[in-house]
mmCIF file of C-alpha atoms in Angstrom:
data_model
loop_
_atom_site.group_PDB
_atom_site.id
_atom_site.type_symbol
_atom_site.label_atom_id
_atom_site.label_comp_id
_atom_site.label_asym_id
_atom_site.label_seq_id
_atom_site.Cartn_x
_atom_site.Cartn_y
_atom_site.Cartn_z
ATOM 1 C CA UNK A 1 105.409 116.018 96.479
ATOM 2 C CA UNK A 2 102.811 118.243 94.827
ATOM 3 C CA UNK A 3 99.812 115.911 95.089
ATOM 4 C CA UNK A 4 99.126 112.651 96.886
ATOM 5 C CA UNK A 5 97.347 109.605 95.505
ATOM 6 C CA UNK A 6 93.617 109.835 94.916
ATOM 7 C CA UNK A 7 90.946 109.853 92.279
ATOM 8 C CA UNK A 8 87.477 110.744 91.114
ATOM 9 C CA UNK A 9 84.794 109.605 88.689
ATOM 10 C CA UNK A 10 85.184 111.706 85.538
ATOM 11 C CA UNK A 11 83.886 111.661 81.985
ATOM 12 C CA UNK A 12 86.256 109.835 79.635
ATOM 13 C CA UNK A 13 85.922 110.131 75.860
ATOM 14 C CA UNK A 14 86.137 106.723 74.232
ATOM 15 C CA UNK A 15 88.233 107.031 71.054
ATOM 16 C CA UNK A 16 86.224 104.189 69.477
ATOM 17 C CA UNK A 17 82.866 105.889 70.025
ATOM 18 C CA UNK A 18 81.300 107.785 67.124
ATOM 19 C CA UNK A 19 79.356 110.072 69.445
ATOM 20 C CA UNK A 20 82.519 111.155 71.305
ATOM 21 C CA UNK A 21 80.370 111.648 74.409
ATOM 22 C CA UNK A 22 81.946 111.148 77.820
ATOM 23 C CA UNK A 23 81.545 107.923 79.775
ATOM 24 C CA UNK A 24 81.933 107.637 83.539
ATOM 25 C CA UNK A 25 85.301 106.176 84.527
ATOM 26 C CA UNK A 26 87.311 106.305 87.742
ATOM 27 C CA UNK A 27 90.464 108.366 87.141
ATOM 28 C CA UNK A 28 93.269 108.031 89.714
ATOM 29 C CA UNK A 29 96.610 109.782 90.054
ATOM 30 C CA UNK A 30 99.423 108.076 91.945
ATOM 31 C CA UNK A 31 103.097 108.945 91.719
ATOM 32 C CA UNK A 32 104.094 109.520 88.096
ATOM 33 C CA UNK A 33 100.946 107.793 86.820
ATOM 34 C CA UNK A 34 97.381 108.525 85.837
ATOM 35 C CA UNK A 35 95.203 105.407 85.688
ATOM 36 C CA UNK A 36 91.734 104.791 84.309
ATOM 37 C CA UNK A 37 89.380 102.218 85.848
ATOM 38 C CA UNK A 38 86.111 101.234 84.183
ATOM 39 C CA UNK A 39 84.588 101.173 87.674
ATOM 40 C CA UNK A 40 85.715 102.621 90.996
ATOM 41 C CA UNK A 41 85.386 99.136 92.547
ATOM 42 C CA UNK A 42 87.742 97.469 90.045
ATOM 43 C CA UNK A 43 91.209 96.448 91.196
ATOM 44 C CA UNK A 44 92.819 96.409 87.717
ATOM 45 C CA UNK A 45 92.988 99.551 85.606
ATOM 46 C CA UNK A 46 92.146 99.691 81.910
ATOM 47 C CA UNK A 47 94.826 102.254 81.067
ATOM 48 C CA UNK A 48 97.888 103.772 82.750
ATOM 49 C CA UNK A 49 99.961 106.695 81.450
ATOM 50 C CA UNK A 50 103.298 108.106 82.594
ATOM 51 C CA UNK A 51 102.765 111.816 83.257
ATOM 52 C CA UNK A 52 106.491 112.538 82.997
ATOM 53 C CA UNK A 53 106.547 111.615 79.307
ATOM 54 C CA UNK A 54 103.407 113.104 77.764
ATOM 55 C CA UNK A 55 102.002 116.565 76.999
ATOM 56 C CA UNK A 56 98.919 117.792 78.888
ATOM 57 C CA UNK A 57 96.760 120.724 77.832
ATOM 58 C CA UNK A 58 93.211 122.078 77.639
ATOM 59 C CA UNK A 59 92.115 121.016 74.177
ATOM 60 C CA UNK A 60 88.698 122.613 73.987
ATOM 61 C CA UNK A 61 87.013 125.328 76.054
ATOM 62 C CA UNK A 62 84.038 126.734 74.150
ATOM 63 C CA UNK A 63 81.184 128.649 75.751
ATOM 64 C CA UNK A 64 78.324 126.423 76.979
ATOM 65 C CA UNK A 65 80.167 123.269 75.940
ATOM 66 C CA UNK A 66 82.166 120.714 77.957
ATOM 67 C CA UNK A 67 85.843 121.486 78.495
ATOM 68 C CA UNK A 68 88.223 118.808 77.200
ATOM 69 C CA UNK A 69 91.581 118.094 78.854
ATOM 70 C CA UNK A 70 94.017 116.262 76.585
ATOM 71 C CA UNK A 71 96.548 113.880 78.125
ATOM 72 C CA UNK A 72 98.997 112.473 75.605
ATOM 73 C CA UNK A 73 99.501 113.273 71.915
ATOM 74 C CA UNK A 74 96.237 111.672 70.749
ATOM 75 C CA UNK A 75 93.220 109.895 72.143
ATOM 76 C CA UNK A 76 94.265 106.434 70.981
ATOM 77 C CA UNK A 77 97.583 106.513 72.849
ATOM 78 C CA UNK A 78 96.515 109.018 75.475
ATOM 79 C CA UNK A 79 93.382 110.081 77.304
ATOM 80 C CA UNK A 80 90.722 112.758 76.863
ATOM 81 C CA UNK A 81 88.692 113.878 79.887
ATOM 82 C CA UNK A 82 85.521 115.950 79.783
ATOM 83 C CA UNK A 83 84.636 118.580 82.398
ATOM 84 C CA UNK A 84 81.514 120.682 82.817
ATOM 85 C CA UNK A 85 83.408 123.777 83.939
ATOM 86 C CA UNK A 86 86.674 125.452 83.007
ATOM 87 C CA UNK A 87 87.857 125.875 86.620
ATOM 88 C CA UNK A 88 87.870 122.137 87.359
ATOM 89 C CA UNK A 89 89.493 121.362 84.007
ATOM 90 C CA UNK A 90 92.201 123.928 84.735
ATOM 91 C CA UNK A 91 92.719 122.496 88.237
ATOM 92 C CA UNK A 92 93.206 118.979 86.861
ATOM 93 C CA UNK A 93 95.535 120.243 84.128
ATOM 94 C CA UNK A 94 97.725 121.942 86.713
ATOM 95 C CA UNK A 95 97.671 118.902 88.990
ATOM 96 C CA UNK A 96 98.704 116.496 86.225
ATOM 97 C CA UNK A 97 101.424 118.798 84.914
ATOM 98 C CA UNK A 98 102.820 119.352 88.395
ATOM 99 C CA UNK A 99 102.963 115.613 89.071
ATOM 100 C CA UNK A 100 104.725 115.050 85.754
ATOM 101 C CA UNK A 101 107.220 117.852 86.376
ATOM 102 C CA UNK A 102 107.906 116.741 89.926
ATOM 103 C CA UNK A 103 108.634 113.089 89.149
ATOM 104 C CA UNK A 104 110.608 113.980 86.027
ATOM 105 C CA UNK A 105 112.824 116.666 87.577
ATOM 106 C CA UNK A 106 113.042 116.061 91.320
ATOM 107 C CA UNK A 107 111.933 112.572 92.286
ATOM 108 C CA UNK A 108 112.403 110.197 89.372
ATOM 109 C CA UNK A 109 113.477 107.316 91.636
ATOM 110 C CA UNK A 110 110.669 107.687 94.198
ATOM 111 C CA UNK A 111 108.059 106.525 91.688
ATOM 112 C CA UNK A 112 109.634 103.679 89.691
ATOM 113 C CA UNK A 113 108.804 103.170 86.028
ATOM 114 C CA UNK A 114 108.458 99.393 86.437
ATOM 115 C CA UNK A 115 107.948 96.971 89.339
ATOM 116 C CA UNK A 116 110.805 94.955 90.765
ATOM 117 C CA UNK A 117 108.953 91.707 91.542
ATOM 118 C CA UNK A 118 109.490 89.811 94.756
ATOM 119 C CA UNK A 119 110.812 86.288 94.236
ATOM 120 C CA UNK A 120 110.321 83.296 96.540
ATOM 121 C CA UNK A 121 113.569 84.043 98.350
ATOM 122 C CA UNK A 122 112.342 87.561 99.197
ATOM 123 C CA UNK A 123 109.333 86.061 100.990
ATOM 124 C CA UNK A 124 111.509 83.901 103.269
ATOM 125 C CA UNK A 125 112.514 85.693 106.465
ATOM 126 C CA UNK A 126 114.891 84.582 109.193
ATOM 127 C CA UNK A 127 112.919 84.214 112.454
ATOM 128 C CA UNK A 128 115.300 86.549 114.299
ATOM 129 C CA UNK A 129 114.136 89.549 112.222
ATOM 130 C CA UNK A 130 110.514 89.147 113.320
ATOM 131 C CA UNK A 131 111.103 90.995 116.604
ATOM 132 C CA UNK A 132 112.819 93.837 114.721
ATOM 133 C CA UNK A 133 110.043 94.288 112.160
ATOM 134 C CA UNK A 134 107.128 96.700 112.472
ATOM 135 C CA UNK A 135 103.991 94.661 113.152
ATOM 136 C CA UNK A 136 100.759 96.120 111.793
ATOM 137 C CA UNK A 137 98.638 93.182 112.894
ATOM 138 C CA UNK A 138 95.537 91.655 111.365
ATOM 139 C CA UNK A 139 93.489 93.214 108.574
ATOM 140 C CA UNK A 140 91.541 92.039 105.539
ATOM 141 C CA UNK A 141 92.937 92.095 102.013
ATOM 142 C CA UNK A 142 90.472 91.951 99.159
ATOM 143 C CA UNK A 143 90.868 88.927 96.943
ATOM 144 C CA UNK A 144 92.955 89.650 93.866
ATOM 145 C CA UNK A 145 91.018 90.352 90.657
ATOM 146 C CA UNK A 146 87.653 89.999 92.430
ATOM 147 C CA UNK A 147 85.187 92.645 93.557
ATOM 148 C CA UNK A 148 83.919 90.501 96.435
ATOM 149 C CA UNK A 149 85.584 88.434 99.140
ATOM 150 C CA UNK A 150 88.320 89.259 101.630
ATOM 151 C CA UNK A 151 91.250 87.282 103.049
ATOM 152 C CA UNK A 152 92.200 87.715 106.703
ATOM 153 C CA UNK A 153 95.944 88.465 106.701
ATOM 154 C CA UNK A 154 98.651 89.468 109.177
ATOM 155 C CA UNK A 155 100.687 92.475 107.988
ATOM 156 C CA UNK A 156 104.276 93.335 108.844
ATOM 157 C CA UNK A 157 106.906 95.745 107.475
ATOM 158 C CA UNK A 158 110.550 94.806 107.223
ATOM 159 C CA UNK A 159 113.395 96.178 105.117
ATOM 160 C CA UNK A 160 111.159 98.319 102.920
ATOM 161 C CA UNK A 161 108.641 95.570 102.150
ATOM 162 C CA UNK A 162 105.061 95.165 103.334
ATOM 163 C CA UNK A 163 104.599 91.445 104.005
ATOM 164 C CA UNK A 164 101.346 89.625 104.618
ATOM 165 C CA UNK A 165 100.876 86.174 106.166
ATOM 166 C CA UNK A 166 97.928 83.828 106.447
ATOM 167 C CA UNK A 167 98.926 83.265 110.100
ATOM 168 C CA UNK A 168 101.186 85.009 112.586
ATOM 169 C CA UNK A 169 104.802 85.111 111.286
ATOM 170 C CA UNK A 170 106.376 82.839 113.909
ATOM 171 C CA UNK A 171 103.669 80.274 113.139
ATOM 172 C CA UNK A 172 104.680 80.421 109.466
ATOM 173 C CA UNK A 173 108.122 78.878 109.971
ATOM 174 C CA UNK A 174 108.939 76.085 107.552
ATOM 175 C CA UNK A 175 111.329 73.304 108.501
ATOM 176 C CA UNK A 176 114.669 73.143 106.646
ATOM 177 C CA UNK A 177 114.630 69.362 106.847
ATOM 178 C CA UNK A 178 113.581 67.119 104.001
ATOM 179 C CA UNK A 179 110.262 65.280 104.132
ATOM 180 C CA UNK A 180 111.918 61.922 104.808
ATOM 181 C CA UNK A 181 114.044 63.173 107.700
ATOM 182 C CA UNK A 182 111.211 65.171 109.277
ATOM 183 C CA UNK A 183 108.662 62.357 109.287
ATOM 184 C CA UNK A 184 109.401 61.642 112.946
ATOM 185 C CA UNK A 185 108.305 65.142 114.007
ATOM 186 C CA UNK A 186 104.712 66.242 114.262
ATOM 187 C CA UNK A 187 103.651 67.893 110.991
ATOM 188 C CA UNK A 188 101.362 70.260 112.860
ATOM 189 C CA UNK A 189 104.140 71.643 115.065
ATOM 190 C CA UNK A 190 106.035 74.618 113.592
ATOM 191 C CA UNK A 191 109.802 74.662 113.704
ATOM 192 C CA UNK A 192 111.361 76.523 116.590
ATOM 193 C CA UNK A 193 113.175 79.783 115.768
ATOM 194 C CA UNK A 194 116.492 78.099 116.445
ATOM 195 C CA UNK A 195 115.873 75.171 114.098
ATOM 196 C CA UNK A 196 117.085 77.018 111.006
ATOM 197 C CA UNK A 197 113.665 77.333 109.403
ATOM 198 C CA UNK A 198 112.246 80.382 107.634
ATOM 199 C CA UNK A 199 109.147 82.486 108.181
ATOM 200 C CA UNK A 200 107.430 82.352 104.800
ATOM 201 C CA UNK A 201 105.090 85.188 103.843
ATOM 202 C CA UNK A 202 102.103 84.700 101.566
ATOM 203 C CA UNK A 203 103.105 87.785 99.583
ATOM 204 C CA UNK A 204 104.301 91.349 99.769
ATOM 205 C CA UNK A 205 104.911 94.684 98.078
ATOM 206 C CA UNK A 206 107.899 96.999 97.981
ATOM 207 C CA UNK A 207 106.886 100.189 99.796
ATOM 208 C CA UNK A 208 108.890 102.298 97.318
ATOM 209 C CA UNK A 209 106.522 101.103 94.559
ATOM 210 C CA UNK A 210 103.314 101.914 96.450
ATOM 211 C CA UNK A 211 101.263 105.089 96.639
ATOM 212 C CA UNK A 212 98.576 104.966 99.294
ATOM 213 C CA UNK A 213 95.473 106.890 100.271
ATOM 214 C CA UNK A 214 92.502 106.381 102.564
ATOM 215 C CA UNK A 215 89.200 105.559 100.875
ATOM 216 C CA UNK A 216 87.526 108.374 102.815
ATOM 217 C CA UNK A 217 84.168 108.269 101.038
ATOM 218 C CA UNK A 218 84.147 104.458 100.688
ATOM 219 C CA UNK A 219 83.736 105.111 96.961
ATOM 220 C CA UNK A 220 86.095 102.375 95.838
ATOM 221 C CA UNK A 221 85.863 99.765 98.576
ATOM 222 C CA UNK A 222 82.407 100.227 100.049
ATOM 223 C CA UNK A 223 84.084 99.852 103.466
ATOM 224 C CA UNK A 224 84.237 102.289 106.373
ATOM 225 C CA UNK A 225 87.960 101.841 107.129
ATOM 226 C CA UNK A 226 89.917 100.938 104.007
ATOM 227 C CA UNK A 227 93.338 101.769 102.574
ATOM 228 C CA UNK A 228 93.937 101.886 98.830
ATOM 229 C CA UNK A 229 97.428 100.820 97.775
ATOM 230 C CA UNK A 230 98.196 101.831 94.176
ATOM 231 C CA UNK A 231 100.758 99.493 92.631
ATOM 232 C CA UNK A 232 101.157 100.124 88.885
ATOM 233 C CA UNK A 233 98.110 98.513 87.184
ATOM 234 C CA UNK A 234 96.607 97.260 90.457
ATOM 235 C CA UNK A 235 94.871 98.675 93.474
ATOM 236 C CA UNK A 236 95.242 96.618 96.660
ATOM 237 C CA UNK A 237 92.341 97.038 99.083
ATOM 238 C CA UNK A 238 93.053 96.571 102.807
ATOM 239 C CA UNK A 239 90.203 97.068 105.249
ATOM 240 C CA UNK A 240 90.354 97.402 109.020
ATOM 241 C CA UNK A 241 87.811 97.041 111.801
ATOM 242 C CA UNK A 242 88.733 100.422 113.310
ATOM 243 C CA UNK A 243 90.310 103.718 112.328
ATOM 244 C CA UNK A 244 93.489 103.632 114.431
ATOM 245 C CA UNK A 245 95.047 100.456 112.903
ATOM 246 C CA UNK A 246 94.298 101.917 109.467
ATOM 247 C CA UNK A 247 96.290 105.024 110.386
ATOM 248 C CA UNK A 248 99.167 102.899 111.731
ATOM 249 C CA UNK A 249 99.352 101.092 108.406
ATOM 250 C CA UNK A 250 99.083 104.382 106.499
ATOM 251 C CA UNK A 251 102.079 105.738 108.424
ATOM 252 C CA UNK A 252 104.203 102.854 107.108
ATOM 253 C CA UNK A 253 103.835 104.391 103.629
ATOM 254 C CA UNK A 254 103.978 108.023 104.679
ATOM 255 C CA UNK A 255 106.516 110.204 102.918
ATOM 256 C CA UNK A 256 107.621 113.563 104.223
ATOM 257 C CA UNK A 257 105.746 116.361 102.461
ATOM 258 C CA UNK A 258 107.985 118.374 100.162
ATOM 259 C CA UNK A 259 106.795 121.625 98.666
ATOM 260 C CA UNK A 260 107.897 122.576 95.180
ATOM 261 C CA UNK A 261 108.280 125.947 93.475
ATOM 262 C CA UNK A 262 106.840 125.480 89.968
ATOM 263 C CA UNK A 263 107.196 129.148 89.008
ATOM 264 C CA UNK A 264 110.741 128.837 87.628
ATOM 265 C CA UNK A 265 111.969 126.934 84.592
ATOM 266 C CA UNK A 266 114.023 124.719 86.906
ATOM 267 C CA UNK A 267 111.966 123.202 89.719
ATOM 268 C CA UNK A 268 113.236 123.604 93.276
ATOM 269 C CA UNK A 269 112.080 122.527 96.727
ATOM 270 C CA UNK A 270 110.726 125.219 99.042
ATOM 271 C CA UNK A 271 109.906 125.357 102.751
ATOM 272 C CA UNK A 272 106.267 126.379 102.315
ATOM 273 C CA UNK A 273 103.470 125.696 99.817
ATOM 274 C CA UNK A 274 103.144 128.103 96.910
ATOM 275 C CA UNK A 275 99.919 128.717 95.027
ATOM 276 C CA UNK A 276 101.382 128.590 91.556
ATOM 277 C CA UNK A 277 99.271 128.599 88.423
ATOM 278 C CA UNK A 278 101.195 126.311 86.091
ATOM 279 C CA UNK A 279 99.477 127.626 82.983
ATOM 280 C CA UNK A 280 100.332 131.236 83.833
ATOM 281 C CA UNK A 281 103.886 130.267 84.780
ATOM 282 C CA UNK A 282 104.439 128.579 81.428
ATOM 283 C CA UNK A 283 103.055 131.613 79.609
ATOM 284 C CA UNK A 284 105.565 133.743 81.527
ATOM 285 C CA UNK A 285 108.399 131.426 80.498
ATOM 286 C CA UNK A 286 107.290 131.693 76.863
ATOM 287 C CA UNK A 287 107.212 135.508 77.007
ATOM 288 C CA UNK A 288 110.676 135.623 78.587
ATOM 289 C CA UNK A 289 112.016 133.265 75.931
ATOM 290 C CA UNK A 290 110.528 135.412 73.138
ATOM 291 C CA UNK A 291 112.338 138.473 74.488
ATOM 292 C CA UNK A 292 115.659 136.672 74.622
ATOM 293 C CA UNK A 293 118.233 137.935 72.056
ATOM 294 C CA UNK A 294 118.810 134.326 71.034
ATOM 295 C CA UNK A 295 115.163 133.779 70.153
ATOM 296 C CA UNK A 296 115.621 135.375 66.719
ATOM 297 C CA UNK A 297 118.368 132.977 65.686
#
């Protein structure tokens, strides 16, 4: 993949503002998406665009004036970002174009266009699979939709899904019996693994739908050891007490690095990274096309 998940506070031009001056917003790229958050600490984004389906170009680059990068056909349906220097604007333009090209041409299924929600049945696991699953242990998941408060959860990976429990999985077994027939048993005693019960998770996410990065500068979480899980419009914050369990969890989402040659009209994988200037490459393609004998027809 050309670029991993991550983000930065950038100047965003509000299409409803008369001044057209940039306003600080957190801009994140993850998979095929670029997302805009009104604050780095927010879990829900304000806007999300599919880079595989929109044009991206440098819209304005005048001397001694901010450089504008245009994402999408217009500012109402797209996004306009303001940069102080041309070099950074060019770098972001290349990065966004490369992500769009990569997920459009080579990896369309590795960054899904829409989530495939987990249903109640997906959260019910047979006890015998618990020993086969990868146990990540205890960590803290930030409360959904809130900027404060954390829930202590047990994390486990099985069959391509990251599950989390409010207690250890084997202590989360529900009895298959009805309430009337189970009244003779102690309600505080969990079912044994052989009783036919299920381990019920509190929730989970399909790993194929997640892009993950470490919050290295604590910019988004304010925590020393925190993973950021980008899942469409949401960011899931998971913090750890130490670095090594964070890295173990990160490895569960790790995808083998694949280098891409962007210099040709048809993208291909390569065995080593290439420093390709996308803007120059596209200019080369245009010049070649103009010299083609078919270009006059």
